[in-house]
GROMACS .gro file of C-alpha atoms in nm:
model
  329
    1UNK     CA    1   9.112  -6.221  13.408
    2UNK     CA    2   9.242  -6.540  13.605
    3UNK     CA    3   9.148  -6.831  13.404
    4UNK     CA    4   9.194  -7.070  13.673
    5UNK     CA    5   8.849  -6.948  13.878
    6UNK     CA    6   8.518  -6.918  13.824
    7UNK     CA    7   8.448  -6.569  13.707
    8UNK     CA    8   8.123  -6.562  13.717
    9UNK     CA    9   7.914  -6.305  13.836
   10UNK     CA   10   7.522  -6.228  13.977
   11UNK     CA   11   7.292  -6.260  13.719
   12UNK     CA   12   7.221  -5.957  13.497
   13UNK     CA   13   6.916  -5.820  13.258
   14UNK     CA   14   6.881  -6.048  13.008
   15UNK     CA   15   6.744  -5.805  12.783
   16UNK     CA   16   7.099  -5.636  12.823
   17UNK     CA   17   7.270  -5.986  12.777
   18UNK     CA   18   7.135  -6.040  12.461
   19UNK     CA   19   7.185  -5.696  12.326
   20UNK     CA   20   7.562  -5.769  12.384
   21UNK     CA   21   7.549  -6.106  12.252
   22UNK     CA   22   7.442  -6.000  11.929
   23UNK     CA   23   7.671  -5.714  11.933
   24UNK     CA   24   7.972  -5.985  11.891
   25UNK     CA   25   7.881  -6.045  11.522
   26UNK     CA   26   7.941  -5.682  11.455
   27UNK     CA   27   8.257  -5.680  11.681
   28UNK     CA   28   8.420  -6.004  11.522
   29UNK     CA   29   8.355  -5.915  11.200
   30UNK     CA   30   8.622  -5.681  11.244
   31UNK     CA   31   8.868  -5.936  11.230
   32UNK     CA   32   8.683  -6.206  11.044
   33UNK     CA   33   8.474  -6.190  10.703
   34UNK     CA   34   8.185  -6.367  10.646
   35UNK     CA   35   8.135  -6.629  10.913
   36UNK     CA   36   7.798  -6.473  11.076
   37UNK     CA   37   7.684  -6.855  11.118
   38UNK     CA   38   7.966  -7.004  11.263
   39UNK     CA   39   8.009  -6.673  11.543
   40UNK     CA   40   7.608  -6.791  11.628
   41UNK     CA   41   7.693  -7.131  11.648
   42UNK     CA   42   7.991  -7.092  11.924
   43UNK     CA   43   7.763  -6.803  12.109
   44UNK     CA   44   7.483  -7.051  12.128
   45UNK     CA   45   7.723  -7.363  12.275
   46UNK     CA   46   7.887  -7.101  12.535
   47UNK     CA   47   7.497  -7.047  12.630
   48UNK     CA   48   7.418  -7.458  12.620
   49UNK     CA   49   7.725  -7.476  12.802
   50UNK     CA   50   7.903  -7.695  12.515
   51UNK     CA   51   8.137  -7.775  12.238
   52UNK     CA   52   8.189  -7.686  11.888
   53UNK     CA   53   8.351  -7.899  11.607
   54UNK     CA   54   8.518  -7.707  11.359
   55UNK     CA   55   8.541  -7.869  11.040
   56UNK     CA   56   8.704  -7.649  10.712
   57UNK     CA   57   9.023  -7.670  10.464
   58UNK     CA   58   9.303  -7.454  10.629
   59UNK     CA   59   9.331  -7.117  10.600
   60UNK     CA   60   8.952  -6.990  10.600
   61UNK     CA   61   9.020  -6.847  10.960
   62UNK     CA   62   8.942  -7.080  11.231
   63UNK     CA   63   9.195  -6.972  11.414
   64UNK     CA   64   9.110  -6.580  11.443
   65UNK     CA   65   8.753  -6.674  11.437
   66UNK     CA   66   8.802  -6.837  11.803
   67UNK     CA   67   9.079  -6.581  11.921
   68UNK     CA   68   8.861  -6.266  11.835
   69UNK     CA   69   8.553  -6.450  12.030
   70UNK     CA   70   8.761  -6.442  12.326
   71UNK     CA   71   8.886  -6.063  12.279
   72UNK     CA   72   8.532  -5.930  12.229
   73UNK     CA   73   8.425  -6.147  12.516
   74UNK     CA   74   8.715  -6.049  12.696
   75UNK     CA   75   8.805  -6.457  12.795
   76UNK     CA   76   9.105  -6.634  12.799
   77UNK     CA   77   9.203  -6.821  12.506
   78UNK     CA   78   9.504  -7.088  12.432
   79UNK     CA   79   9.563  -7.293  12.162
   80UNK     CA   80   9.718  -7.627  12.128
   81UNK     CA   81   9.852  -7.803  11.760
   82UNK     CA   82   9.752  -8.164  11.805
   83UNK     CA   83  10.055  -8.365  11.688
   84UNK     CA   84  10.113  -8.750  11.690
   85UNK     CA   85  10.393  -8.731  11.968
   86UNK     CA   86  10.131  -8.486  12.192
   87UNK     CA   87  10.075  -8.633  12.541
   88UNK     CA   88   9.800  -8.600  12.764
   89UNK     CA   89  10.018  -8.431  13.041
   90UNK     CA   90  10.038  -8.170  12.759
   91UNK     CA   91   9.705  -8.063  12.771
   92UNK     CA   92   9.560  -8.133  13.100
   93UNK     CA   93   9.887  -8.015  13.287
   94UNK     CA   94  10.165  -8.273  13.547
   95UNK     CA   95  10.323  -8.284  13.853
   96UNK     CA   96  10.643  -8.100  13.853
   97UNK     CA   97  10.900  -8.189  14.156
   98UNK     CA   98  11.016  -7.874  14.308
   99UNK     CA   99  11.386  -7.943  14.436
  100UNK     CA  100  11.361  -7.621  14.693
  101UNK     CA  101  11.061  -7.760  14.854
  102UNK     CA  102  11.126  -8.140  14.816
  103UNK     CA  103  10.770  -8.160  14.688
  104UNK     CA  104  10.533  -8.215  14.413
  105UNK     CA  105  10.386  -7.873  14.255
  106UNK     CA  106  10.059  -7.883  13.969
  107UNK     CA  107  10.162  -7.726  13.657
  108UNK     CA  108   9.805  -7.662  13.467
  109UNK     CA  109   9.814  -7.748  13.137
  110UNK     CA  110   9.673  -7.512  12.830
  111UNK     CA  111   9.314  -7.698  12.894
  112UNK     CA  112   9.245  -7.449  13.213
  113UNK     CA  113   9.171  -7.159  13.001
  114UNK     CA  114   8.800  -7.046  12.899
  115UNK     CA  115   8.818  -7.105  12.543
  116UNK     CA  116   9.040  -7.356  12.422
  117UNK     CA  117   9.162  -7.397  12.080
  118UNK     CA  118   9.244  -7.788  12.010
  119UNK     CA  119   9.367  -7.737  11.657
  120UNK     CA  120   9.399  -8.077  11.462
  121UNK     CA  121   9.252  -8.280  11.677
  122UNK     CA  122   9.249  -8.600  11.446
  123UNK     CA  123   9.643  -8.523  11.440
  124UNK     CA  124   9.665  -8.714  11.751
  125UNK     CA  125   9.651  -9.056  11.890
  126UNK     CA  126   9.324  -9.185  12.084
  127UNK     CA  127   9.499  -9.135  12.400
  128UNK     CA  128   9.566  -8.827  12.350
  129UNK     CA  129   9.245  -8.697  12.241
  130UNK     CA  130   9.052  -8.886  12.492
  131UNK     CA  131   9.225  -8.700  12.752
  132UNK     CA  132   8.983  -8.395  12.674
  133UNK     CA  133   8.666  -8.643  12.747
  134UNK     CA  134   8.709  -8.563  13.105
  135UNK     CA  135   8.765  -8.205  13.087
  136UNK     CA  136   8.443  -8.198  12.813
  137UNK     CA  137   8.178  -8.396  13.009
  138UNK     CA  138   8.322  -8.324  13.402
  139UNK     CA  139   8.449  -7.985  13.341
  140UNK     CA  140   8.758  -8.093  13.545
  141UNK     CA  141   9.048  -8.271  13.489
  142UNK     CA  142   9.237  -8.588  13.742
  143UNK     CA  143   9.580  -8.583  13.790
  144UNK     CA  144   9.763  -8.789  14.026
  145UNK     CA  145   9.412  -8.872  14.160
  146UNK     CA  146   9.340  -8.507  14.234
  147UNK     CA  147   9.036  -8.372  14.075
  148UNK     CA  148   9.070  -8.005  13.959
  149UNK     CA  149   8.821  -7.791  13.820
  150UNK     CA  150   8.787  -7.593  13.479
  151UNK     CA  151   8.728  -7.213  13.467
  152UNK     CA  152   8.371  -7.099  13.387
  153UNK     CA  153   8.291  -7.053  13.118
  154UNK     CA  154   8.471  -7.309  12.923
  155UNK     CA  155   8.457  -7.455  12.542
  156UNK     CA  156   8.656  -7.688  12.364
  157UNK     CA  157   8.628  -7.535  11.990
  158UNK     CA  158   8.879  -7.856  11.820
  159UNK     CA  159   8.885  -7.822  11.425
  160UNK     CA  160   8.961  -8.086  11.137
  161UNK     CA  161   9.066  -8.065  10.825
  162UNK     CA  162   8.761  -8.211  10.560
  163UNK     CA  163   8.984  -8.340  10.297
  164UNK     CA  164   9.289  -8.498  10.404
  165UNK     CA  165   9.289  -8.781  10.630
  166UNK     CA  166   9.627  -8.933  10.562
  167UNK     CA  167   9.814  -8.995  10.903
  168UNK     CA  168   9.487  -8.886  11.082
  169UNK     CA  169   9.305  -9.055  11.377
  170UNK     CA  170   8.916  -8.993  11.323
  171UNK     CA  171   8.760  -8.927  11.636
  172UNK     CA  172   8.508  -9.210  11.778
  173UNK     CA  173   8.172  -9.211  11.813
  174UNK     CA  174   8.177  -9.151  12.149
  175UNK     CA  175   8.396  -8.857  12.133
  176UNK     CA  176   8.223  -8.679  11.872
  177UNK     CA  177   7.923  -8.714  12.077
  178UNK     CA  178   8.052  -8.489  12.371
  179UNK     CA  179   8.051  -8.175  12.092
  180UNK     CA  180   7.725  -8.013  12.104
  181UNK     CA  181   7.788  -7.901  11.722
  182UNK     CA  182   7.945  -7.917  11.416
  183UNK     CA  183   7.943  -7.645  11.248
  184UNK     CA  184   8.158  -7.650  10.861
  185UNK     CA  185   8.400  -7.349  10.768
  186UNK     CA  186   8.338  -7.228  10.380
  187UNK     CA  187   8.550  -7.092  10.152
  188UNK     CA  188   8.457  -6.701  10.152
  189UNK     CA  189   8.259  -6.597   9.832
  190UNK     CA  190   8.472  -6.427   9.532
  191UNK     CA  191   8.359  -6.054   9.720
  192UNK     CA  192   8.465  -6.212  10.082
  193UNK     CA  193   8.787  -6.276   9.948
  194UNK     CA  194   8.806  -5.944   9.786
  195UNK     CA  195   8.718  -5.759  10.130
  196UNK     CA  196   8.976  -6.047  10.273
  197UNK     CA  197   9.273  -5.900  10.041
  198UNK     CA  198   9.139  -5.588  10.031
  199UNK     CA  199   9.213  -5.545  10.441
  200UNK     CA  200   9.528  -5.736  10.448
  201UNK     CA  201   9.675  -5.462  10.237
  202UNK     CA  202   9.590  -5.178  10.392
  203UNK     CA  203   9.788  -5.318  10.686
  204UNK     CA  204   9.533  -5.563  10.889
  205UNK     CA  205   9.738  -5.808  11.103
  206UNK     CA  206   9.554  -6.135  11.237
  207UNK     CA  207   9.775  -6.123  11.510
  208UNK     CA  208   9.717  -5.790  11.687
  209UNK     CA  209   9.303  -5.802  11.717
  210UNK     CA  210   9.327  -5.463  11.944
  211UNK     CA  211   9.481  -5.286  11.641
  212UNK     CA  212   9.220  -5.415  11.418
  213UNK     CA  213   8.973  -5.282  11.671
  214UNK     CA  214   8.810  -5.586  11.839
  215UNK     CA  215   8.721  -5.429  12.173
  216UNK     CA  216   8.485  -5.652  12.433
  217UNK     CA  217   8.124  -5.602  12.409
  218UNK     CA  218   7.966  -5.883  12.678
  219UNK     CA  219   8.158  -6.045  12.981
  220UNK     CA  220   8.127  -6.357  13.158
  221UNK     CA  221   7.825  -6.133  13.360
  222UNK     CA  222   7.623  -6.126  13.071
  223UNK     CA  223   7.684  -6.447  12.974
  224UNK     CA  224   7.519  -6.586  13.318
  225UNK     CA  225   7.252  -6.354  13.283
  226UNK     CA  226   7.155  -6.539  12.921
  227UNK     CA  227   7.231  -6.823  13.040
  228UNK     CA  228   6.946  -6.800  13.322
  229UNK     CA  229   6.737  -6.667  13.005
  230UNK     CA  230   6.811  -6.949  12.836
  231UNK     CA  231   6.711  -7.210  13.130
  232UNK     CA  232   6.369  -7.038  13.150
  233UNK     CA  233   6.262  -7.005  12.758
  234UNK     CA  234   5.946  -7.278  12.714
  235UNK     CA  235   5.948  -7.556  12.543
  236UNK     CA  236   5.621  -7.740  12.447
  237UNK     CA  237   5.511  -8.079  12.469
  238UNK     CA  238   5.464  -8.080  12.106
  239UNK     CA  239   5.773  -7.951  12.038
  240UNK     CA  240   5.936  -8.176  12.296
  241UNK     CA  241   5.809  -8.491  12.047
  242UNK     CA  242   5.877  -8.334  11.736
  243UNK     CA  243   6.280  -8.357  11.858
  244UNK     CA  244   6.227  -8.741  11.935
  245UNK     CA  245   6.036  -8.805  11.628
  246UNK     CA  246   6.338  -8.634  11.447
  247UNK     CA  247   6.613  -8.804  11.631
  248UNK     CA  248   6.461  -9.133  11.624
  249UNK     CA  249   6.427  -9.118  11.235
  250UNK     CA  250   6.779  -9.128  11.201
  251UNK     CA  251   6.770  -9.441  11.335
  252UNK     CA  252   6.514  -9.598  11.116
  253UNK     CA  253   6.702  -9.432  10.802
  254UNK     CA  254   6.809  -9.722  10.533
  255UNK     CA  255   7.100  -9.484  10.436
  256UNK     CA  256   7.265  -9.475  10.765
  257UNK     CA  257   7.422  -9.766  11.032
  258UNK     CA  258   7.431  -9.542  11.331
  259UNK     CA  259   7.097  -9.275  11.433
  260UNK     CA  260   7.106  -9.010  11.675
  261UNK     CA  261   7.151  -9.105  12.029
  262UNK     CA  262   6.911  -8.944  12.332
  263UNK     CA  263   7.252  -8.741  12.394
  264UNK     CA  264   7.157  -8.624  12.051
  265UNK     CA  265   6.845  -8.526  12.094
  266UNK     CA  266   6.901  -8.336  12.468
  267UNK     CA  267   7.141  -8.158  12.260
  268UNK     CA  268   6.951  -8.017  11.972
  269UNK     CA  269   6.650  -7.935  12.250
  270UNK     CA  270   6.911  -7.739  12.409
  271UNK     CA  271   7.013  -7.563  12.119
  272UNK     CA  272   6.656  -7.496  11.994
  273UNK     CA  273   6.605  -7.321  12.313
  274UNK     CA  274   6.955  -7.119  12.360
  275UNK     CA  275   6.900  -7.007  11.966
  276UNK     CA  276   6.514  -6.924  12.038
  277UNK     CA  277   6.612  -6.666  12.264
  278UNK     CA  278   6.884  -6.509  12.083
  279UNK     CA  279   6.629  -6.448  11.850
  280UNK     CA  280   6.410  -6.248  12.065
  281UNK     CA  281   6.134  -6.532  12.204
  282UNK     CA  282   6.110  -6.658  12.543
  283UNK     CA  283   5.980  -6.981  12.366
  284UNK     CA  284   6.055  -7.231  12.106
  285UNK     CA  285   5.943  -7.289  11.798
  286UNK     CA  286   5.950  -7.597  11.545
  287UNK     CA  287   6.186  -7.339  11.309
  288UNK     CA  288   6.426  -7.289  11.604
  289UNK     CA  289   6.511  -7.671  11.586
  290UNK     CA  290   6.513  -7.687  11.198
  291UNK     CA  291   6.785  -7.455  11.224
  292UNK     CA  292   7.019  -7.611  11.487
  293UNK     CA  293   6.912  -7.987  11.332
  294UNK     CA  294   7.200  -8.022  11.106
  295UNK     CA  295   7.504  -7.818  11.322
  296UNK     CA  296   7.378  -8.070  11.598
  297UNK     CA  297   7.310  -8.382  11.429
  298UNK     CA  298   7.512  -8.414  11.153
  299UNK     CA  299   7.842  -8.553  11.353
  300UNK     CA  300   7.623  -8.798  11.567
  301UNK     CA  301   7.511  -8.997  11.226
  302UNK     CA  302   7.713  -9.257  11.031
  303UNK     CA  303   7.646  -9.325  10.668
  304UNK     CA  304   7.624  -9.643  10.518
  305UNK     CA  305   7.898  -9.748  10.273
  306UNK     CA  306   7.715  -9.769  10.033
  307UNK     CA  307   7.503  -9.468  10.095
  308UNK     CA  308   7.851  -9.291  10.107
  309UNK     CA  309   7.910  -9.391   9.745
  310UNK     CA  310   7.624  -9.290   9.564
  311UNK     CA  311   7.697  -8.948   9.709
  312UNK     CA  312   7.470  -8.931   9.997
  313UNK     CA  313   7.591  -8.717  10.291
  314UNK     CA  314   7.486  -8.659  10.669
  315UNK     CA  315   7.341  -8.332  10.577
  316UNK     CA  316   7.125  -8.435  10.257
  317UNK     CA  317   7.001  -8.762  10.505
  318UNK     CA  318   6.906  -8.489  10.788
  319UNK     CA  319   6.772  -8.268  10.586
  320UNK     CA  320   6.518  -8.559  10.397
  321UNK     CA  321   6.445  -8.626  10.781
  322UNK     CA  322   6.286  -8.277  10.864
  323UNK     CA  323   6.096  -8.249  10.523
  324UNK     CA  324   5.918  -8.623  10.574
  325UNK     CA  325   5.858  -8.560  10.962
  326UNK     CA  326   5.531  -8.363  11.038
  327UNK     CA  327   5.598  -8.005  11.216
  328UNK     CA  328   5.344  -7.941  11.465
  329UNK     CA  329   5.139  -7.656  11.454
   0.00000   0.00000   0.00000
């Protein structure tokens, strides 16, 4: 499949769709124990059509989460190791002078791929990782004044390391505002880590997914097909307000300096809706957007320093928010 055009394809039964959506839990879980949330979380920004912050220590398999997404979705993947002395040319691609032809070619960078895999993105400098802004928000990328266009679909799944922040550039505000989640990598459970071992010895190799069976089970077809699903489920007027009264609570919050933008807010609507009909429902419910509040709004909130030091996190501060606010009915 050529990365560089739009695959997509006349919309399909969205009944079908979703059956092969869900069957990419079972399929990745061939190569990846015990992240069932964070496989829904990616499926339901391809649907919005958005990003996904990765956030976990290393070595709890963000890496083969995203590759074995793109197997069983059969997409193009690349990955990129954000280092200090990465350029943007590196990731969005450069002119190259071709001596033969006395002429300028384009060289596409690693970013014109479906999924892309920005590992360590607070590795690198601001310049650097604003050079994905673009590609993020326009889908496209400008070089030399030329505007080129992204495949279809395309996500930007960039992971961070929780716990060490020496030599690290946190990303901005604005920045972290362009990912539609964040969803947090755990530690597998003592019997996750036993089924972990357990397959490594008996000859599993992360880096040969077709021998560990990952086969694709939906295509960029069926992912246009829920897609068009997704743009029809209803949303209510109720529920409509019940996502402002949310978002603008952060705002009003005494433990935090910065609330949830309207950004914020058109982002957890649209992953209410995209997870509401994963689920089965052509509508949306107020439990649909208590379960995509924190994944969406966590990384759009700033704590207060002191807030910070009397242990107080995003999560416990979002989580306050949807108990105090009244649910419609």
């Amino acid at each position: 499949m050529d990365p560089t055009t739009d695959n997509a394809g006349p919309t399909g039964d969205p009944d079908r769709a979703r059956a092969a959506l869900e069957a990419l839990r079972a399929e990745i879980a061939k190569a990846v124990v015990g992240q069932d949330p964070a496989v829904t979380g990616l499926v339901v920004a391809l649907l919005c059509r958005g990003h996904v912050l990765l956030e976990g220590v290393p070595g709890v398999a963000k890496t083969l989460l995203v590759r074995a997404l793109a197997a069983a979705l059969e997409l193009d993947t690349k990955r990129v190791q954000f280092t200090p002395d990465l350029m943007p040319s590196d990731i969005t691609g450069s002119l190259v002078y071709d001596a033969r032809t006395a002429e300028f070619s384009f060289q596409p960078g690693p970013v014109f791929t479906h999924l892309l895999l920005a590992d360590e993105i607070n590795r690198t400098p601001p310049k650097t990782q604003s050079s994905l802004l673009e590609a993020m928000e326009e889908r496209q990328v400008t070089v030399d004044g030329t505007p080129r266009p992204l495949p279809d679909p395309f996500l930007v799944a960039a992971t961070q390391n929780p716990v060490e922040y020496e030599g690290t550039y946190p990303l901005p505000e604005a920045q972290l505002d362009r990912f539609l989640l964040k969803l947090t990598i755990p530690l597998p459970d003592r019997r996750q880590e036993i089924d972990v071992l357990t397959r490594h010895a008996e000859g599993f190799n992360p880096r040969d997914l077709h021998a560990a069976g990952v086969r694709p089970v939906a295509t960029a077809a069926d992912l246009d097909a829920a897609r068009a699903a997704v743009a029809k489920t209803t949303v209510s007027p109720d529920i409509t307000a019940y996502v402002v009264d949310i978002c603008r609570a952060t705002r009003e919050s005494p433990s935090l300096t910065l609330g949830v933008s309207p950004r914020g807010a058109t982002a957890l609507l649209a992953a209410s809706r995209a997870w509401a009909w994963l689920t089965g429902r052509d509508y949306v419910i107020p439990d649909d957007v208590k379960a995509l509040a924190l994944p969406t709004l966590r990384h759009r909130v700033q704590l207060r320093p002191e807030a910070e030091m009397e242990g107080v996190t995003a999560d416990s501060v979002i989580n306050a928010i949807l108990t105090h606010v009244p649910v419609p009915r």
